XYZ file of C-alpha atoms in Angstrom:
585
model
C -2.416 -39.830 89.276
C -5.826 -39.276 87.669
C -8.501 -36.685 88.263
C -12.174 -37.442 87.417
C -13.921 -34.725 85.388
C -17.533 -34.383 84.323
C -18.491 -32.041 81.485
C -21.957 -30.929 80.489
C -22.616 -28.897 77.367
C -26.211 -27.790 77.137
C -25.518 -24.102 77.719
C -21.711 -24.043 77.545
C -21.332 -24.810 81.242
C -18.409 -26.582 82.882
C -18.613 -28.491 86.159
C -15.604 -29.694 88.076
C -17.022 -32.112 90.596
C -13.673 -32.713 92.248
C -13.314 -29.123 93.419
C -17.008 -28.445 93.986
C -16.934 -25.358 91.760
C -19.108 -24.285 88.884
C -18.916 -21.771 86.097
C -21.836 -20.771 83.919
C -21.212 -19.043 80.600
C -23.061 -17.134 77.961
C -23.022 -18.233 74.368
C -19.554 -18.756 73.024
C -16.457 -20.878 73.493
C -15.194 -21.415 77.020
C -11.476 -21.806 77.597
C -10.552 -23.352 80.937
C -6.942 -24.033 81.900
C -6.078 -26.417 84.748
C -2.821 -26.836 86.595
C -1.358 -30.056 85.246
C -0.034 -31.115 88.649
C -3.106 -30.721 90.864
C -6.002 -30.126 88.433
C -7.059 -26.815 89.955
C -8.703 -24.263 87.651
C -6.216 -21.436 87.010
C -7.915 -19.645 84.099
C -11.454 -19.457 82.739
C -12.886 -17.122 80.140
C -15.829 -17.108 77.743
C -15.138 -15.854 74.224
C -18.388 -14.714 72.551
C -17.566 -16.140 69.131
C -21.258 -16.381 68.359
C -20.349 -12.873 67.131
C -18.549 -12.997 63.815
C -16.040 -10.218 64.462
C -12.743 -9.958 66.360
C -13.350 -12.266 69.354
C -11.687 -15.119 67.457
C -8.439 -13.124 67.622
C -8.727 -12.745 71.405
C -9.302 -16.494 71.759
C -6.279 -17.185 69.572
C -4.199 -14.703 71.601
C -5.015 -16.535 74.841
C -4.515 -20.001 73.351
C -1.024 -19.009 72.232
C -0.188 -18.048 75.840
C -1.229 -21.306 77.479
C 1.977 -22.979 78.628
C 2.970 -26.418 77.387
C 1.646 -29.405 79.380
C -1.305 -27.471 80.867
C -4.637 -29.294 80.948
C -7.117 -27.457 78.735
C -10.893 -27.847 78.642
C -12.969 -26.201 75.916
C -16.712 -26.292 75.347
C -19.253 -24.600 73.091
C -23.022 -24.706 72.723
C -25.256 -24.018 69.725
C -24.474 -20.855 67.718
C -21.101 -20.524 69.405
C -18.819 -21.179 66.432
C -20.004 -18.626 63.858
C -17.020 -16.398 64.630
C -14.427 -19.076 65.411
C -12.633 -18.279 62.133
C -8.836 -18.035 62.492
C -8.908 -19.571 65.957
C -10.213 -22.805 64.393
C -6.903 -23.218 62.581
C -5.015 -22.698 65.831
C -7.194 -25.359 67.489
C -6.528 -27.773 64.624
C -2.801 -27.160 64.977
C -3.114 -28.003 68.666
C -4.702 -31.346 67.746
C -8.476 -30.862 67.486
C -10.101 -33.105 64.885
C -13.418 -31.247 64.861
C -12.504 -27.536 65.091
C -12.230 -26.963 61.336
C -15.526 -28.721 60.650
C -17.935 -27.412 63.295
C -21.150 -25.879 61.898
C -22.635 -22.809 63.618
C -25.120 -24.924 65.606
C -22.638 -27.453 66.982
C -22.192 -28.597 70.576
C -18.548 -29.449 71.197
C -16.208 -30.325 74.040
C -12.483 -30.909 73.870
C -10.088 -31.835 76.656
C -6.393 -31.923 75.818
C -2.864 -31.413 77.059
C -1.254 -28.337 75.478
C 1.479 -29.586 73.200
C 0.596 -33.157 74.033
C -2.448 -35.243 73.276
C -6.224 -35.187 73.145
C -7.922 -36.801 76.123
C -11.503 -36.434 74.891
C -13.229 -34.691 71.987
C -16.935 -34.963 71.247
C -19.370 -33.036 69.064
C -23.075 -32.920 68.237
C -23.451 -31.199 64.885
C -27.212 -30.674 64.824
C -30.094 -30.506 67.263
C -30.504 -29.395 70.846
C -29.445 -32.510 72.721
C -27.461 -32.196 75.936
C -23.871 -33.345 75.622
C -22.011 -35.021 78.475
C -18.494 -36.360 78.849
C -17.087 -38.235 81.850
C -13.337 -38.811 81.833
C -10.175 -39.108 83.851
C -7.550 -36.401 83.598
C -3.926 -37.511 83.868
C -2.000 -35.360 86.328
C 1.696 -34.710 85.826
C 4.312 -35.982 88.283
C 7.086 -33.933 86.671
C 8.387 -31.507 89.315
C 8.278 -27.768 88.841
C 11.443 -26.091 87.550
C 14.131 -25.466 90.099
C 14.362 -22.087 91.791
C 17.885 -20.697 91.980
C 16.744 -17.348 93.320
C 13.917 -15.784 95.258
C 12.594 -14.208 92.048
C 12.444 -17.607 90.338
C 10.724 -19.118 93.353
C 8.127 -16.326 93.259
C 7.680 -16.815 89.515
C 6.816 -20.512 89.746
C 4.606 -19.936 92.754
C 2.706 -17.334 90.723
C 2.453 -19.660 87.723
C 0.979 -22.381 89.898
C -2.172 -20.269 90.188
C -2.388 -18.419 86.848
C -2.773 -19.544 83.253
C -2.338 -17.921 79.813
C 0.691 -15.927 80.965
C 2.849 -16.754 77.962
C 6.613 -16.734 78.433
C 6.379 -15.867 82.114
C 5.167 -19.400 82.892
C 6.834 -21.308 80.050
C 8.709 -24.065 81.880
C 10.836 -24.950 78.838
C 11.992 -21.482 77.735
C 10.771 -18.921 80.275
C 11.094 -15.178 79.834
C 14.133 -13.831 81.686
C 13.563 -12.279 85.094
C 14.302 -9.562 85.807
C 13.449 -8.178 82.376
C 16.773 -7.199 80.716
C 17.611 -3.511 80.419
C 17.297 -2.406 76.761
C 19.804 -0.345 74.819
C 19.607 3.442 75.257
C 18.758 5.821 72.427
C 21.124 8.318 70.872
C 18.747 11.100 71.942
C 17.800 9.512 75.272
C 17.853 12.906 76.994
C 14.683 13.902 75.122
C 12.632 11.438 77.218
C 14.897 11.030 80.258
C 12.543 12.951 82.573
C 9.250 11.925 80.955
C 7.034 9.706 83.184
C 5.499 6.615 81.565
C 2.035 5.872 82.964
C 0.394 2.505 82.290
C -3.224 2.152 83.400
C -4.227 -1.331 84.519
C -6.770 -3.420 86.351
C -8.130 -6.949 86.268
C -6.585 -8.165 83.028
C -3.143 -9.205 84.263
C -2.595 -11.427 81.191
C -2.855 -8.364 78.975
C -0.788 -6.274 81.363
C 2.143 -8.696 81.359
C 2.334 -8.655 77.571
C 2.060 -4.855 77.455
C 4.780 -4.344 80.058
C 7.222 -6.791 78.522
C 6.997 -5.204 75.069
C 7.370 -1.783 76.694
C 10.355 -2.581 78.898
C 12.421 -4.232 76.151
C 11.938 -1.349 73.675
C 15.182 0.625 73.185
C 15.090 3.742 75.340
C 12.832 2.289 78.053
C 13.705 3.311 81.616
C 12.130 1.305 84.426
C 12.602 4.206 86.858
C 10.234 6.331 84.728
C 7.458 3.713 84.719
C 4.426 3.815 87.001
C 1.424 1.497 86.728
C -1.793 3.088 87.979
C -4.375 0.496 88.994
C -8.134 0.769 89.306
C -10.037 -2.487 89.810
C -7.061 -4.724 90.468
C -7.200 -8.220 91.994
C -4.355 -9.751 93.955
C -3.112 -11.437 90.761
C -2.263 -8.042 89.262
C -0.414 -6.655 92.263
C 1.481 -9.931 92.722
C 2.586 -9.725 89.085
C 3.876 -6.176 89.510
C 5.782 -7.164 92.662
C 7.299 -10.071 90.729
C 8.388 -7.771 87.906
C 9.626 -5.135 90.399
C 7.527 -2.419 88.776
C 6.288 0.589 90.736
C 2.524 0.903 91.014
C -0.185 2.744 92.862
C -3.916 2.177 93.242
C -6.663 4.749 92.813
C -10.040 4.544 94.546
C -12.753 4.226 91.929
C -16.510 4.370 91.940
C -19.401 4.305 89.517
C -20.291 1.808 86.827
C -19.077 1.046 83.288
C -18.107 4.199 81.379
C -18.978 6.481 84.277
C -16.449 4.594 86.401
C -13.799 4.739 83.664
C -14.404 8.436 83.101
C -13.747 9.242 86.750
C -10.848 6.790 86.900
C -8.991 8.630 84.137
C -9.743 11.904 85.862
C -7.983 10.404 88.887
C -5.061 9.351 86.672
C -4.697 12.908 85.380
C -4.883 14.260 88.941
C -2.183 11.828 90.082
C 0.078 12.894 87.195
C -0.331 16.576 88.023
C 0.369 15.996 91.722
C 3.260 13.551 91.417
C 5.070 14.978 88.390
C 4.415 18.741 88.512
C 7.767 19.664 86.927
C 7.705 17.181 84.054
C 7.490 18.730 80.601
C 5.411 15.848 79.227
C 3.947 12.477 80.146
C 3.339 9.323 78.091
C 0.195 7.268 78.760
C -0.618 3.674 77.769
C -3.310 1.156 78.681
C -2.810 -2.429 79.824
C -3.802 -3.878 76.435
C -1.374 -1.925 74.253
C 1.612 -3.571 72.575
C 4.361 -1.139 71.639
C 6.821 -1.464 68.785
C 10.602 -1.526 69.307
C 10.528 1.994 67.860
C 8.073 3.383 70.425
C 10.508 5.437 72.534
C 12.558 6.435 69.504
C 9.373 7.838 67.952
C 8.498 9.727 71.117
C 12.009 11.072 71.587
C 11.937 12.596 68.095
C 8.463 14.152 68.329
C 7.624 15.174 71.919
C 9.516 18.469 71.560
C 6.882 19.608 69.047
C 4.326 20.022 71.836
C 6.345 22.884 73.324
C 7.400 24.276 69.970
C 3.967 24.405 68.298
C 0.897 25.597 70.280
C -1.390 24.260 67.521
C -0.601 20.708 68.758
C -1.902 19.037 71.907
C -0.739 15.411 71.626
C 1.719 12.977 70.086
C -0.002 9.719 69.164
C 2.088 6.599 68.704
C -1.016 4.963 67.238
C -1.645 5.685 63.580
C -4.862 7.461 62.705
C -4.340 6.830 59.011
C -3.098 3.273 58.744
C -6.396 1.402 58.627
C -7.108 -1.086 55.837
C -3.495 -1.305 54.701
C -3.051 2.391 53.861
C 0.346 2.691 55.556
C 3.744 2.118 53.980
C 6.499 4.459 55.156
C 7.915 3.861 58.662
C 9.731 7.205 58.526
C 6.758 9.384 57.666
C 4.858 11.387 60.294
C 1.617 13.335 59.807
C -0.613 15.682 61.761
C -4.380 16.040 62.002
C -7.465 16.454 64.166
C -7.630 13.269 66.235
C -8.187 12.255 69.823
C -5.523 10.818 72.104
C -5.303 7.153 71.188
C -3.649 3.976 72.502
C -0.252 5.302 73.493
C 0.189 9.064 73.496
C 2.195 11.950 74.912
C 0.787 15.222 76.286
C 2.238 18.147 78.213
C 1.628 18.731 81.901
C 0.043 22.034 80.901
C -2.588 20.111 78.959
C -3.086 17.741 81.904
C -3.790 20.705 84.184
C -6.010 22.332 81.551
C -8.099 19.166 81.273
C -8.320 18.794 85.054
C -9.661 22.318 85.441
C -12.517 21.480 83.064
C -13.068 18.051 84.629
C -13.410 19.500 88.097
C -15.937 22.124 86.967
C -18.344 19.440 85.768
C -21.388 19.312 88.030
C -23.142 16.293 86.497
C -21.808 12.749 86.046
C -20.404 12.076 82.591
C -20.505 8.694 80.899
C -18.551 9.671 77.798
C -15.306 7.974 76.901
C -12.652 10.186 78.434
C -10.503 10.361 75.293
C -13.460 11.408 73.141
C -14.439 13.963 75.801
C -10.937 15.443 75.575
C -11.298 15.596 71.786
C -14.669 17.332 71.875
C -14.103 19.663 74.811
C -10.382 20.216 75.327
C -8.852 20.030 71.857
C -10.065 23.514 70.887
C -8.937 23.245 67.287
C -5.555 21.767 68.104
C -4.153 18.704 66.367
C -2.022 15.661 67.101
C 1.059 14.222 65.448
C 0.882 10.552 64.426
C 3.003 8.154 62.354
C 1.963 6.750 59.004
C 2.731 3.238 60.346
C 1.586 2.663 63.913
C 3.967 2.277 66.847
C 1.286 0.678 69.038
C -1.242 -2.118 68.630
C -4.483 -2.262 70.613
C -4.794 -6.036 71.019
C -7.251 -6.372 73.911
C -11.014 -6.699 74.091
C -12.698 -4.583 76.760
C -15.866 -2.874 77.955
C -15.987 -0.383 75.091
C -14.682 -2.624 72.341
C -17.037 -2.929 69.414
C -16.045 -6.214 67.754
C -16.874 -5.086 64.215
C -15.030 -1.777 64.527
C -12.102 -3.512 66.242
C -11.605 -5.833 63.302
C -12.093 -3.123 60.716
C -9.532 -0.915 62.395
C -7.084 -1.592 65.253
C -6.932 -5.381 64.883
C -5.636 -5.134 61.322
C -3.326 -2.201 61.942
C 0.287 -2.776 60.802
C 2.870 -2.326 63.557
C 6.486 -1.279 63.083
C 8.627 -4.276 64.019
C 12.041 -2.605 63.900
C 13.725 0.209 65.712
C 15.000 2.735 66.278
C 14.015 4.506 63.044
C 15.086 7.998 62.024
C 11.905 9.932 61.196
C 11.689 12.084 58.097
C 11.996 15.864 58.662
C 9.975 16.084 61.866
C 10.487 19.837 62.007
C 8.248 20.220 58.946
C 5.256 19.208 61.105
C 5.115 22.664 62.690
C 1.980 24.381 61.455
C 3.420 27.152 59.197
C 5.689 24.687 57.388
C 2.977 22.014 57.209
C 0.537 24.481 55.598
C 3.200 25.566 53.147
C 4.088 21.990 52.151
C 0.466 20.849 51.929
C -0.506 23.846 49.798
C 2.370 23.171 47.409
C 1.596 19.436 47.152
C -2.141 19.878 46.572
C -1.481 22.534 43.947
C 0.935 20.235 42.128
C -1.218 17.100 42.444
C -3.071 15.523 39.513
C -6.850 15.940 40.010
C -8.979 12.773 40.038
C -12.653 12.884 39.052
C -15.559 10.470 38.927
C -17.044 8.021 41.403
C -14.512 7.103 44.118
C -16.072 3.615 44.286
C -15.322 2.946 40.630
C -12.635 0.372 39.867
C -11.042 2.888 37.520
C -10.950 5.806 39.973
C -7.432 5.236 41.291
C -4.513 4.885 38.863
C -3.462 1.254 38.602
C 0.287 1.841 38.219
C 1.223 5.258 39.592
C 4.762 6.434 39.069
C 7.071 6.915 42.030
C 6.133 9.808 44.347
C 2.908 10.528 42.461
C 0.538 13.100 43.994
C -3.225 13.112 43.378
C -6.070 15.259 44.681
C -9.817 14.636 44.847
C -12.226 17.502 45.548
C -15.590 16.511 46.983
C -18.418 18.394 48.603
C -18.133 18.545 52.378
C -20.373 20.912 54.334
C -20.186 21.977 57.943
C -22.499 19.886 60.099
C -25.447 21.964 61.273
C -25.049 22.716 64.985
C -21.980 20.463 64.890
C -19.543 22.874 66.535
C -17.352 23.081 63.448
C -17.459 19.384 62.510
C -17.890 18.171 58.909
C -21.005 16.420 57.588
C -20.431 12.738 58.460
C -22.629 11.391 55.632
C -20.630 13.088 52.902
C -17.283 12.039 54.347
C -18.510 8.508 55.096
C -19.284 7.712 51.476
C -15.896 8.819 50.170
C -14.050 7.055 53.001
C -15.916 3.775 52.464
C -15.026 3.751 48.786
C -11.336 4.328 49.427
C -10.995 1.864 52.302
C -10.392 4.565 54.907
C -11.696 4.684 58.447
C -15.247 5.851 57.766
C -16.794 5.802 61.250
C -15.415 9.187 62.320
C -14.352 12.477 60.781
C -11.072 12.303 62.676
C -7.750 12.176 60.881
C -8.068 15.306 58.743
C -6.036 18.478 58.803
C -8.383 21.414 58.213
C -10.580 19.326 55.930
C -7.796 17.462 54.110
C -7.240 13.722 54.532
C -3.896 12.330 53.382
C -4.332 8.821 51.939
C -1.530 6.520 50.817
C -3.105 4.030 48.395
C 0.285 2.606 47.391
C 3.888 2.904 48.498
C 4.526 5.337 45.645
C 1.356 7.458 45.558
C -0.379 9.944 47.862
C -3.976 11.134 47.504
C -5.224 14.351 49.105
C -8.963 14.392 49.815
C -10.124 18.000 49.995
C -13.635 18.627 51.322
C -15.191 21.777 49.843
C -16.259 24.206 51.322
C -15.330 22.777 54.745
C -11.608 22.718 54.082
C -9.441 25.800 54.432
C -7.693 24.534 51.289
C -10.876 24.719 49.177
C -9.520 27.717 47.270
C -6.915 25.467 45.629
C -9.532 23.729 43.474
C -9.276 24.939 39.852
C -12.592 26.205 38.559
C -12.455 23.646 35.730
C -12.324 20.677 38.112
C -15.834 19.419 38.982
C -16.774 18.972 42.637
C -17.969 15.461 43.377
C -21.226 15.561 45.349
C -22.854 12.417 46.689
C -26.202 14.229 46.880
C -26.309 14.924 43.149
C -25.050 11.676 41.623
C -27.451 9.482 39.672
C -29.306 6.568 41.231
C -27.156 4.247 39.153
C -23.935 5.759 40.534
C -25.252 5.622 44.101
C -26.250 1.991 43.584
C -22.736 1.331 42.313
C -21.331 2.712 45.550
C -23.647 0.570 47.642
C -22.803 -2.553 45.674
C -19.085 -1.806 45.985
C -19.127 -1.504 49.747
C -21.472 -4.496 50.109
C -19.121 -6.635 48.032
C -16.309 -5.517 50.307
C -18.142 -6.741 53.400
C -19.313 -9.923 51.670
C -15.682 -10.753 50.991
C -14.949 -10.280 54.679
C -17.838 -12.458 55.884
C -17.739 -16.204 55.382
C -19.562 -18.589 57.698
C -17.423 -21.720 57.730
C -19.029 -25.196 57.619
C -22.513 -23.728 57.499
C -23.892 -26.930 55.946
C -21.685 -29.534 57.642
C -23.489 -32.822 58.453
C -22.516 -35.883 60.479
C -22.047 -37.876 57.293
C -19.746 -35.228 55.807
C -17.715 -35.070 59.029
C -17.274 -38.852 59.101
C -16.074 -38.738 55.511
C -13.572 -35.991 56.330
C -12.228 -37.835 59.370
C -11.965 -41.159 57.566
C -10.129 -39.776 54.527
C -6.373 -40.530 54.671
C -4.022 -37.518 54.637
């Protein structure tokens, strides 16, 4: 059986004449997935890869979750391939001849069978001509997999209408249903009565991946899990029924961040009402992948929240692991950070935050987690691992593509578990201060420009400790925050997260620049550890360095970004493409 299809690519639009439906897209690559048996559209999304950063990874993520034998239609208009990057390799592996050679101004359409063959692929490399393709799609007469149970019947009925669901809809090697019960932890009692709240909405593809990684992690208990939905289509609720996962829906209102802010207020209210006697609660979003060590990490650290009043959260996400500065799976730190991408808090903190939320008389459009950091933290800190136990893989309303790639997208994730953490009890504030004071005092001072190639020792000995003292003032009218300009320059040079002051403990950042060496950045006079600086050690001050040294810093960071940015096939021509395609392997 064959299905006629007409494609037009003047503004990345796709028309399916057979089903009398249309979909108009902004600049970028469109990914449309059709049911191979009836040709109906079961997934459509536009990936704005006219932006250079991060969206390529989201496209690749979805491509990897298209089931074998699905009919796939892709199209792009001018300036839509600048950020194709790693996804281009995935497309080439799937059979595209043009994907690795498309210049930024190309028009391109590709129709193929996932894991099978190309049906049509056309490209216009230059100019503004309208591109059309008229073809016949072969429909499959292979029957759906047999259903030996009601759950299996519901699975394949669901998969008839939804694409990019990964192993759920893989007809060759489907994910097991129900999801198998994981092994318990040795200290399972530490989290036995802790509710697990997953917030979700329209992105059921993300939600399925998040839930499956969560429910197979050792220590997971399905009876503790509750999904709290906001904007949720039927596809999401059907998925949760299929997986036999408890869920509830909150009424929401507002727009964009205002809506999200009030939604999370509703989540906190639901937690307080439904779990009033719980000692703690763990919260995750629908686009968070957890490591196999997630519950083991929580079971070893949650007790600190009751033991140490100077803490307000346990983050499974690492605040210090950006740019490859994470090595030790057993090491845990503490610092001033916001709740992030998989965290635990006490019910006392939930009620404390609700009291402040409910006293607000004007609408607030802040991100709720940043609002908690600025208004509810009150000098308290969070515990977080050196190597992250969660990965924020999704792209959403508040995702900045550049910051996503610089930080969460490249974050290492622990792949094993459970792991015995190193001396968790030493994270309590008195012991932490004692240890940090001793380590800074014993550390070898580093001086000079932190952007210099000779600043960091090339071959530090095992367990080496270093300290760098730099000027860091209190921000004027900043409610106790440090000067962002001074911190930014040091952080950029050392490859740290430079877009926020978060991550420090009382003005000290702990940086692992190799598996054997630790650097303590002490901001003077902001830090309470400023008194440890010997009078003979100069204080590095970005405001007093020479123009040459400042230019060196600028050139260093610019070179760093230039190495990250490479526009592929910027000068590709039709003649060059023909030569590439005609050259034997």
